[in-house]
Amino acid sequence: MEGPRPTAVAEPVLSVSGLAKRYGEREALRDVSFDVHPGELVAVVGPNGAGKTTLLSIIAGAQSASAGSVSGPAVAGGAGQIGWAPQQPALYSKLTVRENLRLFARLEEVLDADAAVAQMLEQTGLGERADERVQSLSGGNRQRVNVALGLLADPHVLALDEPSSALDPGQRARLWDFVGALAAHGTSVLFSTHHLGEVRRYATRAIVLADGELLFDGAPAELVARGGATDDDFEGAFVAFLGARGH
Amino acid sequence: MKALLLKDLLILRRSRLLVGVLVVYPIAIALLIGLAISRGPGKPKVAIVDETPPGQTVQVGSERVPVSRYAEQLFDQVQSVKVPTRSKAFGDVKSGKVLAAVVIPANVAARVGSGLKQAQLEVLYNGNALEQSLVQSQIEAALAQANIGFSEQIQRAASQAIGALLSGRNLGVLGAPDLIGLGQIPGELHGIVARMAPGGDRAALERVESFARFASQNLNLAKNVLSTIGQPIHVKTTLISGRRTPLNTFAVVVAVSVSLMFVCVLLASGGVALEREEHTLARLVRGLVSRSALLAEKALLAAGCSLVLALAMLAGIAAFVALDWSRFGLWLAALALGAAGFAALGVAIGALAREVRAASLLAFLLSLPLAFLALVPSGAVGGGVYDAIGVVSFVFPFKAALQALDAAVNGASPSIGLPLVHLAVLTLVFGALARAGLRQAD
């Protein structure tokens, strides 16, 4: 994938408005609002415990919000219209790659489940390993299956929670090529990551969360400028940005 | 739900070790429990040292009872091993060849015959506190039985002696007159007195006649009293309600209930916990499957598998124990509701645990004591403890399932309706607990 794309100007496919999540006394998210447009690659970054996983799982429908809403055409289309790849690969290890894909295709009521499975196997390059049990796959290949499950229903929005954390550099590059191709075809992708280089390289927008609060929503270059760093030191700019805000 | 059910069956099929353990372990446990309940303790192996001289008897009036009869009575109560000397018996007990030894001393006949001192036996036993308690109670029971048997023989001899005293006796010597009995003397004397002139010897003879009548009546009474001394109180048992359940068919019910519980609880809890362990729970419940449907699927799978296993067990056992197949509909109802209760308990455990191993451990820790608590009979523990056991047994499905199956298989009390309602309520309660436990998806 080559440099960041310009932000799309079409109607938002997803709108997050006033989102809050409480676990007892602890506030994991506080009044978070933003829109996602078609074809955007939105990076969600922040320190550990910032609320990134909570935000993505609420958008994916895996958790309910304490307040606020997630709306838009992607939500109205049902669970299948927001694809989700959680941080830990959510797969049945005793089933094969093909069986996992087929099961979730049926559960997502994909019209031609077998065709969707075949397409995912081709897109993820897992065709040769389709009949291997997931328990025998490497971490990287499991992550590919994990992402493939999120894509089965050809969703408008794909939420990826730290998708590259278990991957080696080569696998990571292949993953971003794959994700970039999806975005190029109009799929909006939200991803959380601790690899700030990926944000600089691949994201069209960055959302910065800290202690459940949205501190920044804009282009990665703007975040660099706000952090007062040079263009090459995105990480330094990010740390400076958070430090200036007491995080 | 069908896709999930097929997926779980496929995973089960690929987990052969798990399935093997799930089938073999409960059956082994069930058989052990069944055997323990249906077979009482065998006769204890006891060494017996009979030091009495051969042919020695106890003299009771004119009757004689061989002392060897006592040893014979004792032999009937235990698995006896005749040992020549006390020191050999001591060695056998110490080495564990026998549980205990009983020494019948040489002076038994003299002591019993004296009527002044009780005869005394010596019992030798060994082992830890539990063994000592078991052996002591078994030996005491065996000696009590032998005592009763021997005392009955002494009573019979005494009764015969009194009978001879009352009725007289033929001495068996040709030409010799029969001995007159005490019971005949008043009549004889009455005839003699009637023929005598008043005064003088007649008055004295009338007093002798009165004494003879008094002695005869009291001796007759003593004979009756003797028969009640050996066993003064006879026990008559009455079952208040329900049909008497034979111990072996009750053991079948226990064995099947235990298997049903283990398989069902372990499968249901493991099935739910596996979804958490594989991180698939959150993916499923984000609109693909409702939490209630997911729990229902796990419960259905566990209940179905355990029901099939329980029915297979009943069919297998029916080859050895007579079961009433005309009650099959009731069996099915009891097993189905029992499986539903256990499945609900299982999914509740699975919803609380975050991984399969924790769920399995929790299921075992909970199920095993529940089975034993439900089998504790009233009176075996203190009133307060029994009440507490009753409460615990009430809030978990094992006892209700056991009662339902006992009623279905044996027609035992209480009737099947109440336990089935109890199981239905517990299914709803544990189902609601599971639903609450699953609210936090991942």
XYZ file of C-alpha atoms in Angstrom:
689
model
C 0.000 0.000 0.000
C 1.235 3.457 -0.761
C 0.873 6.560 1.378
C -2.319 7.786 3.001
C -5.391 8.432 0.931
C -7.342 11.660 1.166
C -10.373 11.482 3.434
C -13.548 10.662 1.566
C -16.259 13.270 1.490
C -19.305 11.018 0.984
C -22.060 10.538 3.589
C -20.764 8.735 6.681
C -21.284 5.006 6.690
C -21.022 4.975 10.475
C -21.724 7.641 13.100
C -20.601 7.316 16.695
C -22.368 9.777 18.938
C -21.842 10.478 22.659
C -20.642 6.950 23.294
C -19.963 6.012 26.930
C -19.193 2.743 28.669
C -18.954 2.140 32.392
C -17.752 -0.984 34.211
C -19.084 -0.319 37.673
C -17.370 2.864 38.843
C -14.788 2.850 36.035
C -15.487 4.813 32.884
C -13.958 3.025 29.893
C -15.381 5.505 27.347
C -16.623 9.059 27.849
C -18.727 10.929 25.322
C -16.916 9.685 22.217
C -18.244 10.965 18.884
C -16.942 10.676 15.312
C -18.022 9.654 11.817
C -16.518 7.125 9.430
C -16.827 7.619 5.682
C -16.657 4.988 2.935
C -13.137 3.878 2.090
C -11.532 5.515 5.131
C -8.735 3.817 7.031
C -9.168 5.106 10.587
C -6.518 4.292 13.179
C -7.593 4.217 16.823
C -4.545 4.816 19.008
C -3.885 5.466 22.657
C -2.084 4.085 25.674
C -3.076 0.770 27.278
C -6.500 1.010 28.917
C -7.489 3.973 26.728
C -10.706 2.260 25.618
C -9.696 1.218 22.080
C -10.916 -2.404 22.367
C -14.095 -1.292 24.123
C -14.833 1.210 21.374
C -14.291 -1.299 18.564
C -16.300 -4.038 20.272
C -19.227 -1.656 20.842
C -19.106 -0.630 17.177
C -19.012 -4.341 16.244
C -22.035 -5.036 18.460
C -20.158 -7.387 20.795
C -20.766 -5.078 23.743
C -23.522 -2.670 24.596
C -22.876 0.990 25.342
C -23.855 2.588 28.647
C -24.858 5.728 26.767
C -24.716 7.163 23.250
C -25.284 5.456 19.930
C -23.688 3.888 16.893
C -25.739 4.535 13.777
C -25.547 4.749 10.010
C -26.147 2.514 6.993
C -23.604 -0.063 8.214
C -25.488 -0.549 11.482
C -28.896 -0.647 9.843
C -27.705 -3.510 7.647
C -27.327 -5.928 10.581
C -24.343 -7.563 12.271
C -22.856 -8.749 8.995
C -22.452 -5.194 7.716
C -19.824 -4.439 10.320
C -17.064 -7.004 10.116
C -15.022 -7.569 13.253
C -11.679 -9.163 13.961
C -11.087 -9.146 17.725
C -7.625 -8.834 19.215
C -7.476 -12.548 20.089
C -8.343 -14.692 17.057
C -11.884 -15.915 17.689
C -11.764 -19.303 15.986
C -12.626 -22.906 16.770
C -9.249 -24.590 16.974
C -10.616 -28.107 16.396
C -12.299 -27.061 13.152
C -10.481 -26.540 9.877
C -10.078 -23.124 8.266
C -12.849 -23.967 5.786
C -15.192 -25.248 8.516
C -14.695 -22.065 10.556
C -15.430 -19.880 7.537
C -18.458 -21.944 6.507
C -19.924 -21.925 10.024
C -19.755 -18.151 10.359
C -20.963 -17.649 6.796
C -24.083 -19.636 7.701
C -24.529 -17.817 11.000
C -24.255 -14.480 9.167
C -26.831 -15.796 6.697
C -24.587 -15.144 3.687
C -26.647 -16.093 0.629
C -24.014 -18.237 -1.065
C -21.936 -19.431 1.860
C -19.700 -21.744 -0.170
C -18.857 -18.996 -2.652
C -18.066 -16.561 0.165
C -15.806 -19.163 1.786
C -13.991 -19.783 -1.491
C -13.547 -16.049 -2.031
C -12.141 -15.526 1.462
C -9.743 -18.441 1.071
C -8.494 -16.896 -2.153
C -8.277 -13.339 -0.817
C -6.395 -14.380 2.326
C -4.137 -16.814 0.474
C -5.207 -19.646 2.771
C -6.537 -21.916 0.039
C -3.785 -24.487 0.488
C -4.398 -24.673 4.192
C -8.193 -24.674 3.983
C -8.541 -28.203 5.311
C -6.030 -27.868 8.133
C -7.301 -27.513 11.653
C -6.822 -24.039 13.050
C -4.878 -25.452 16.026
C -2.069 -26.378 13.628
C -1.762 -22.873 12.094
C 0.824 -20.255 13.014
C -0.239 -17.094 14.858
C -0.047 -15.100 11.649
C -2.257 -17.477 9.716
C -4.767 -17.573 12.545
C -4.924 -13.807 12.406
C -5.590 -14.004 8.663
C -8.473 -16.409 9.275
C -9.673 -14.087 12.030
C -9.773 -11.159 9.624
C -11.338 -13.330 6.908
C -14.219 -14.179 9.272
C -14.852 -10.465 9.664
C -15.070 -10.061 5.910
C -17.389 -12.967 5.101
C -20.525 -10.898 4.698
C -18.757 -8.262 2.575
C -19.249 -5.587 5.266
C -19.365 -1.807 4.790
C -17.178 -1.324 7.823
C -14.394 -3.543 9.140
C -13.256 -3.173 12.749
C -9.800 -4.675 13.390
C -8.512 -4.797 16.954
C -4.702 -4.809 16.891
C -4.659 -6.973 13.759
C -0.868 -6.929 13.328
C 0.174 -7.598 16.924
C 0.988 -11.291 16.390
C 2.516 -10.908 12.939
C 6.100 -10.759 11.717
C 7.087 -7.830 9.425
C 6.415 -9.792 6.228
C 2.991 -10.952 7.383
C 2.234 -7.416 8.560
C 3.052 -5.982 5.137
C 0.792 -8.563 3.466
C -2.018 -7.765 5.904
C -1.855 -4.046 5.123
C -1.772 -4.711 1.412
C -4.924 -6.748 1.855
C -6.623 -4.131 4.060
C -5.571 -1.342 1.678
C -7.186 -3.205 -1.210
C -10.407 -3.482 0.770
C -10.413 0.257 1.475
C -9.712 0.952 -2.165
C -12.930 -0.905 -2.957
C -14.906 1.263 -0.555
C -14.773 -0.714 2.674
C -14.198 1.536 5.660
C -11.636 0.133 8.066
C -11.222 1.050 11.726
C -8.169 -0.460 13.349
C -6.497 -0.146 16.695
C -2.746 -0.497 16.989
C 0.314 0.194 19.096
C 2.511 0.260 15.969
C 2.488 4.019 15.344
C 4.451 3.563 12.138
C 1.426 1.779 10.689
C -0.735 4.785 11.531
C 1.609 7.136 9.756
C 1.974 4.833 6.789
C -1.534 3.457 6.214
C -4.186 5.459 8.072
C -6.122 8.278 6.438
C -7.302 9.417 9.852
C -6.237 8.932 13.427
C -8.392 8.961 16.536
C -6.529 9.333 19.809
C -8.139 7.972 22.959
C -6.822 8.302 26.511
C -8.684 7.225 29.642
C -11.819 6.738 27.553
C -11.775 10.269 26.219
C -11.372 11.247 22.563
C -8.444 13.690 22.443
C -7.837 13.947 18.717
C -9.631 13.185 15.457
C -7.832 14.143 12.275
C -5.131 13.322 9.749
C -1.928 11.718 11.110
C 0.071 14.637 9.760
C -2.022 17.020 11.836
C -1.303 14.959 14.962
C 2.414 15.270 14.204
C 2.039 19.016 13.918
C 0.077 19.233 17.154
C 2.752 17.223 18.915
C 5.381 19.677 17.719
C 7.583 17.001 16.141
C 9.117 16.532 12.747
C 7.291 14.426 10.167
C 9.637 11.508 10.704
C 9.002 11.216 14.410
C 5.344 10.281 14.650
C 5.897 8.376 17.851
C 7.602 11.351 19.512
C 4.774 13.632 18.397
C 2.199 11.224 19.775
C 3.916 10.981 23.156
C 4.306 14.752 23.300
C 0.665 15.231 22.377
C -0.473 12.938 25.189
C 2.009 14.414 27.660
C 0.719 17.922 26.978
C -2.724 16.685 27.951
C -1.619 15.008 31.163
C -1.482 11.393 29.900
C -28.860 -23.016 16.366
C -28.660 -26.031 14.069
C -25.298 -24.854 12.670
C -23.929 -24.431 16.199
C -25.245 -27.825 17.268
C -23.568 -29.498 14.293
C -20.366 -27.598 15.028
C -20.348 -28.800 18.650
C -21.038 -32.389 17.607
C -18.106 -32.157 15.177
C -15.844 -30.801 17.915
C -17.018 -33.585 20.250
C -16.308 -36.169 17.565
C -12.791 -34.798 17.249
C -12.263 -34.872 21.012
C -12.220 -38.646 21.373
C -10.270 -38.674 24.612
C -12.736 -36.265 26.192
C -15.720 -38.271 24.993
C -14.094 -41.491 26.213
C -13.465 -40.026 29.646
C -16.955 -38.533 29.777
C -18.481 -41.932 29.102
C -16.130 -44.236 31.011
C -15.566 -42.136 34.124
C -19.219 -41.671 35.153
C -20.007 -45.292 34.377
C -17.095 -46.415 36.546
C -18.152 -44.081 39.355
C -21.765 -45.160 38.966
C -20.883 -48.847 39.108
C -18.755 -48.333 42.211
C -21.555 -46.473 43.941
C -24.075 -49.051 42.825
C -21.968 -51.927 44.108
C -21.262 -50.145 47.381
C -24.962 -49.578 47.974
C -26.351 -52.864 46.731
C -23.875 -55.115 48.498
C -23.639 -54.936 52.254
C -20.318 -55.709 53.894
C -19.366 -59.366 53.562
C -18.836 -61.638 56.551
C -15.656 -60.623 58.350
C -12.789 -63.102 58.241
C -12.222 -64.076 61.855
C -9.854 -66.564 63.452
C -11.556 -68.698 66.125
C -9.594 -70.391 68.860
C -11.805 -72.935 70.623
C -9.981 -73.890 73.838
C -12.889 -75.872 75.270
C -12.227 -79.626 75.689
C -14.039 -81.736 73.056
C -17.489 -82.961 74.163
C -17.742 -80.502 77.033
C -21.309 -79.623 77.930
C -23.205 -77.113 80.017
C -25.500 -78.811 82.545
C -28.958 -77.229 82.744
C -30.952 -79.196 85.314
C -31.173 -82.671 83.889
C -30.359 -81.374 80.313
C -26.955 -80.935 78.712
C -26.003 -78.456 75.953
C -22.712 -79.077 74.103
C -20.399 -76.043 74.315
C -19.378 -76.667 70.688
C -22.809 -75.325 69.709
C -21.618 -71.847 70.648
C -18.661 -72.066 68.311
C -21.005 -73.374 65.591
C -23.260 -70.359 66.062
C -20.252 -68.089 65.788
C -18.990 -69.859 62.668
C -22.320 -69.079 60.992
C -21.914 -65.334 61.565
C -18.364 -64.903 60.291
C -16.007 -66.222 57.691
C -14.265 -68.419 60.236
C -10.731 -69.667 60.239
C -10.064 -72.298 62.892
C -6.795 -71.613 64.662
C -5.266 -73.946 67.267
C -3.753 -71.436 69.676
C -4.163 -67.892 70.903
C -0.607 -66.970 69.881
C -1.233 -68.157 66.299
C -4.456 -66.113 66.231
C -2.564 -63.100 67.564
C -0.049 -63.443 64.730
C -2.761 -63.784 62.105
C -4.507 -60.623 63.279
C -1.256 -58.702 63.418
C -0.255 -59.762 59.910
C -3.695 -58.856 58.546
C -4.547 -62.412 57.461
C -7.761 -62.094 59.466
C -9.674 -59.032 60.627
C -9.981 -60.277 64.197
C -9.721 -63.334 66.405
C -12.142 -64.726 69.004
C -10.782 -66.917 71.789
C -13.355 -69.215 73.448
C -11.730 -70.102 76.783
C -11.746 -73.582 78.345
C -13.853 -72.507 81.311
C -16.914 -71.429 79.297
C -18.929 -74.471 80.357
C -18.059 -74.075 84.003
C -18.973 -70.401 84.041
C -22.247 -70.790 82.123
C -23.169 -73.816 84.200
C -22.407 -72.059 87.483
C -25.174 -69.548 86.924
C -23.105 -67.100 88.963
C -20.531 -65.747 86.578
C -20.879 -64.851 82.875
C -18.575 -66.651 80.520
C -15.993 -64.356 78.949
C -14.606 -64.394 75.398
C -11.485 -62.597 74.220
C -11.549 -60.610 70.963
C -8.306 -59.529 69.287
C -8.253 -56.968 66.495
C -5.901 -54.503 64.842
C -5.784 -51.676 62.244
C -6.409 -47.947 62.113
C -9.274 -46.158 63.818
C -11.653 -46.722 60.909
C -10.831 -50.430 60.651
C -11.090 -50.840 64.433
C -14.527 -49.237 64.408
C -15.687 -51.416 61.498
C -14.250 -54.642 62.932
C -15.535 -53.930 66.410
C -19.078 -53.350 65.215
C -19.008 -56.398 62.930
C -17.586 -58.676 65.628
C -20.017 -57.353 68.226
C -22.911 -58.020 65.859
C -21.628 -61.535 65.129
C -21.117 -62.311 68.826
C -24.564 -60.942 69.639
C -26.113 -63.271 67.066
C -24.097 -66.207 68.371
C -25.114 -65.329 71.949
C -28.772 -65.263 70.966
C -28.498 -68.644 69.274
C -26.673 -70.243 72.201
C -28.985 -68.729 74.795
C -31.971 -70.111 72.887
C -30.481 -73.583 73.234
C -29.859 -73.053 76.961
C -33.460 -71.804 77.309
C -34.765 -74.817 75.438
C -32.835 -77.136 77.757
C -34.036 -75.232 80.824
C -37.565 -75.321 79.506
C -37.346 -79.076 78.975
C -36.020 -79.528 82.516
C -38.889 -77.494 83.942
C -41.331 -79.443 81.763
C -39.999 -82.717 83.211
C -40.307 -81.303 86.725
C -43.929 -80.352 86.079
C -45.083 -83.372 84.106
C -42.950 -86.119 85.524
C -40.692 -88.415 83.620
C -40.254 -91.929 82.479
C -36.865 -93.036 83.790
C -36.580 -95.513 80.955
C -35.746 -98.359 83.336
C -37.849 -101.475 82.823
C -40.195 -102.059 85.774
C -39.335 -98.801 87.469
C -42.259 -96.461 88.150
C -42.474 -93.113 86.303
C -41.402 -90.072 88.305
C -44.447 -88.045 89.255
C -44.596 -84.427 88.036
C -45.115 -81.428 90.290
C -48.246 -80.565 88.309
C -49.813 -83.947 89.196
C -49.095 -83.743 92.952
C -51.975 -81.373 93.935
C -54.533 -83.672 92.329
C -53.043 -86.787 93.922
C -52.885 -85.113 97.334
C -56.430 -83.804 96.962
C -57.691 -87.402 96.534
C -55.744 -88.614 99.561
C -56.889 -85.666 101.729
C -60.518 -86.278 100.761
C -60.297 -89.816 102.035
C -58.736 -88.784 105.362
C -60.637 -88.012 108.567
C -60.681 -84.323 109.518
C -58.014 -82.996 111.893
C -54.544 -84.253 112.668
C -52.495 -85.138 109.583
C -55.221 -84.015 107.185
C -54.675 -80.311 108.012
C -50.919 -80.680 107.484
C -51.455 -82.522 104.208
C -53.875 -79.806 103.042
C -51.055 -77.240 103.547
C -48.685 -79.409 101.507
C -51.324 -79.654 98.766
C -51.692 -75.841 98.691
C -47.925 -75.426 98.395
C -47.723 -77.997 95.603
C -50.463 -76.180 93.626
C -48.731 -72.818 94.190
C -45.321 -74.223 93.124
C -46.798 -75.928 90.072
C -48.527 -72.748 88.880
C -45.401 -70.587 89.346
C -43.091 -73.097 87.721
C -45.449 -73.190 84.745
C -45.260 -69.410 84.588
C -41.440 -69.547 84.778
C -41.439 -71.792 81.717
C -43.360 -69.144 79.769
C -41.112 -66.383 81.064
C -38.037 -68.270 79.889
C -39.180 -68.142 76.258
C -39.329 -64.346 76.339
C -35.926 -63.816 77.966
C -33.857 -64.538 74.855
C -35.653 -62.015 72.638
C -37.947 -60.002 74.883
C -39.044 -57.614 72.092
C -39.974 -58.698 68.588
C -39.724 -56.030 65.883
C -42.498 -55.568 63.346
C -41.722 -53.093 60.523
C -44.256 -50.991 58.629
C -43.473 -48.758 55.604
C -45.487 -45.559 56.044
C -45.886 -44.650 52.379
C -44.692 -45.578 48.917
C -43.497 -48.834 47.551
C -40.563 -50.589 49.081
C -37.574 -50.093 46.782
C -35.299 -53.120 46.530
C -31.713 -52.135 47.262
C -30.402 -53.379 43.916
C -32.891 -51.378 41.811
C -32.252 -48.329 43.982
C -28.566 -48.823 43.230
C -29.454 -48.805 39.522
C -31.264 -45.495 39.989
C -28.298 -44.010 41.860
C -25.838 -45.238 39.242
C -27.855 -43.843 36.333
C -28.522 -40.531 38.093
C -24.823 -40.061 38.859
C -23.870 -40.774 35.243
C -26.579 -38.470 33.932
C -25.344 -35.684 36.199
C -21.642 -36.013 35.421
C -21.989 -36.234 31.655
C -24.579 -33.497 31.457
C -22.941 -30.994 33.806
C -19.478 -31.530 32.339
C -20.630 -31.260 28.726
C -22.811 -28.216 29.316
C -20.245 -26.338 31.390
C -17.409 -27.286 29.044
C -19.408 -26.271 25.984
C -20.106 -22.770 27.256
C -16.594 -22.320 28.673
C -15.092 -23.412 25.338
C -16.781 -20.473 23.607
C -15.030 -18.122 26.029
C -11.733 -19.958 25.792
C -11.747 -19.783 21.993
C -12.847 -16.100 22.178
C -15.772 -16.951 19.904
C -18.450 -16.008 22.408
C -18.205 -12.287 21.661
C -18.239 -12.973 17.919
C -21.372 -15.107 18.251
C -23.411 -12.876 20.527
C -22.874 -9.686 18.470
C -26.116 -10.390 16.642
C -25.434 -13.810 15.127
C -26.895 -15.844 18.005
C -28.704 -14.577 21.090
C -27.185 -15.454 24.446
C -30.319 -17.391 25.391
C -30.215 -19.396 22.157
C -26.524 -20.149 22.697
C -27.189 -21.431 26.237
C -30.191 -23.418 25.019
C -28.035 -25.052 22.324
C -25.346 -26.062 24.840
C -27.981 -27.334 27.277
C -29.762 -29.259 24.520
C -26.557 -30.938 23.372
C -25.526 -31.888 26.917
C -29.013 -33.067 27.883
C -29.371 -35.077 24.669
C -26.008 -36.830 25.014
C -26.496 -37.616 28.706
C -30.047 -38.826 28.095
C -28.842 -41.263 25.441
C -26.093 -42.490 27.786
C -28.527 -42.906 30.695
C -31.026 -44.815 28.563
C -28.234 -47.043 27.274
C -27.160 -47.693 30.870
C -30.709 -48.605 31.898
C -31.041 -50.915 28.921
C -27.707 -52.547 29.744
C -28.491 -52.937 33.423
C -31.908 -54.376 32.585
C -30.067 -57.466 31.379
C -28.969 -58.152 34.963
C -31.651 -56.525 37.127
C -35.365 -56.916 36.488
C -36.762 -53.502 35.489
C -40.372 -52.757 34.602
C -40.271 -51.676 30.940
C -43.963 -50.783 31.002
C -42.884 -47.663 32.931
C -40.584 -46.520 30.093
C -42.593 -43.319 29.560
C -41.994 -42.356 33.180
C -38.284 -43.197 32.882
C -38.056 -40.914 29.885
C -39.852 -38.062 31.671
C -37.623 -38.397 34.745
C -34.421 -38.599 32.690
C -35.431 -35.712 30.418
C -36.290 -33.358 33.278
C -33.245 -34.523 35.224
C -31.033 -33.861 32.211
C -32.639 -30.438 31.786
C -31.879 -29.567 35.408
C -28.273 -30.757 35.152
C -27.790 -29.005 31.806
C -29.035 -25.732 33.284
C -26.630 -26.164 36.207
C -23.846 -26.955 33.738
C -24.376 -23.890 31.550
C -24.500 -21.736 34.689
C -21.104 -23.134 35.725
C -19.765 -22.645 32.197
C -21.004 -19.061 32.116
C -19.116 -18.290 35.322
C -15.867 -20.020 34.351
C -13.638 -18.484 31.699
C -11.953 -21.651 30.515
C -12.804 -25.317 30.045
C -10.436 -26.618 32.721
C -11.857 -24.272 35.348
C -15.401 -25.207 34.316
C -14.632 -28.931 34.521
C -12.998 -28.570 37.926
C -15.913 -26.514 39.230
C -18.379 -29.052 37.827
C -16.580 -31.916 39.601
C -16.187 -29.999 42.849
C -19.892 -29.286 42.864
C -21.299 -32.540 41.498
C -19.423 -35.079 43.596
C -20.472 -33.757 47.034
C -24.013 -33.180 45.766
C -24.342 -36.855 44.888
C -23.046 -37.980 48.278
C -25.081 -35.438 50.240
C -28.275 -36.563 48.518
C -27.602 -40.124 49.692
C -27.047 -39.280 53.374
C -29.912 -40.952 55.269
C -31.697 -39.072 58.042
C -30.299 -40.109 61.411
C -26.823 -40.683 60.014
C -25.905 -37.120 61.006
C -27.159 -34.614 63.564
C -30.495 -32.871 63.053
C -28.977 -29.461 62.209
C -26.500 -30.932 59.745
C -29.232 -33.003 58.113
C -31.373 -29.880 57.714
C -28.436 -28.074 56.091
C -27.881 -31.060 53.779
C -31.580 -30.959 52.942
C -31.358 -27.300 51.928
C -28.268 -27.908 49.760
C -29.908 -30.934 48.144
C -33.041 -28.904 47.513
C -31.330 -26.096 45.626
C -29.394 -28.416 43.287
C -31.005 -30.878 40.884
C -29.397 -34.189 41.935
C -31.779 -35.214 44.716
C -34.859 -34.222 42.731
C -33.546 -36.192 39.725
C -32.832 -39.184 41.966
C -36.338 -39.046 43.455
C -37.923 -38.670 40.026
C -35.997 -41.610 38.599
C -36.617 -43.744 41.705
C -40.322 -43.010 41.380
C -40.220 -43.748 37.642
C -38.241 -46.988 37.892
C -39.376 -48.340 41.270
C -42.638 -46.520 41.960
C -40.991 -45.192 45.124
C -42.239 -42.329 47.242
C -42.592 -39.368 46.699
C -44.571 -39.797 43.486
C -42.931 -38.569 40.299
C -44.964 -35.348 39.884
C -43.358 -33.344 42.668
C -39.721 -34.036 41.715
C -40.507 -33.254 38.066
C -41.976 -29.873 39.016
C -38.968 -29.290 41.287
C -36.603 -30.078 38.390
C -38.507 -27.779 36.034
C -38.226 -24.900 38.509
C -34.497 -25.557 39.070
C -33.973 -25.618 35.294
C -35.499 -22.153 35.013
C -33.530 -20.809 37.976
C -30.151 -22.103 36.772
C -30.991 -21.052 33.232
C -31.588 -17.503 34.462
C -28.311 -17.603 36.432
C -26.470 -18.747 33.307
C -28.051 -15.963 31.279
C -26.932 -13.412 33.862
C -23.432 -14.920 33.952
C -23.130 -14.689 30.187
C -24.126 -11.025 30.046
C -20.473 -10.062 30.083
C -19.505 -11.657 26.778
C -15.731 -11.422 26.843
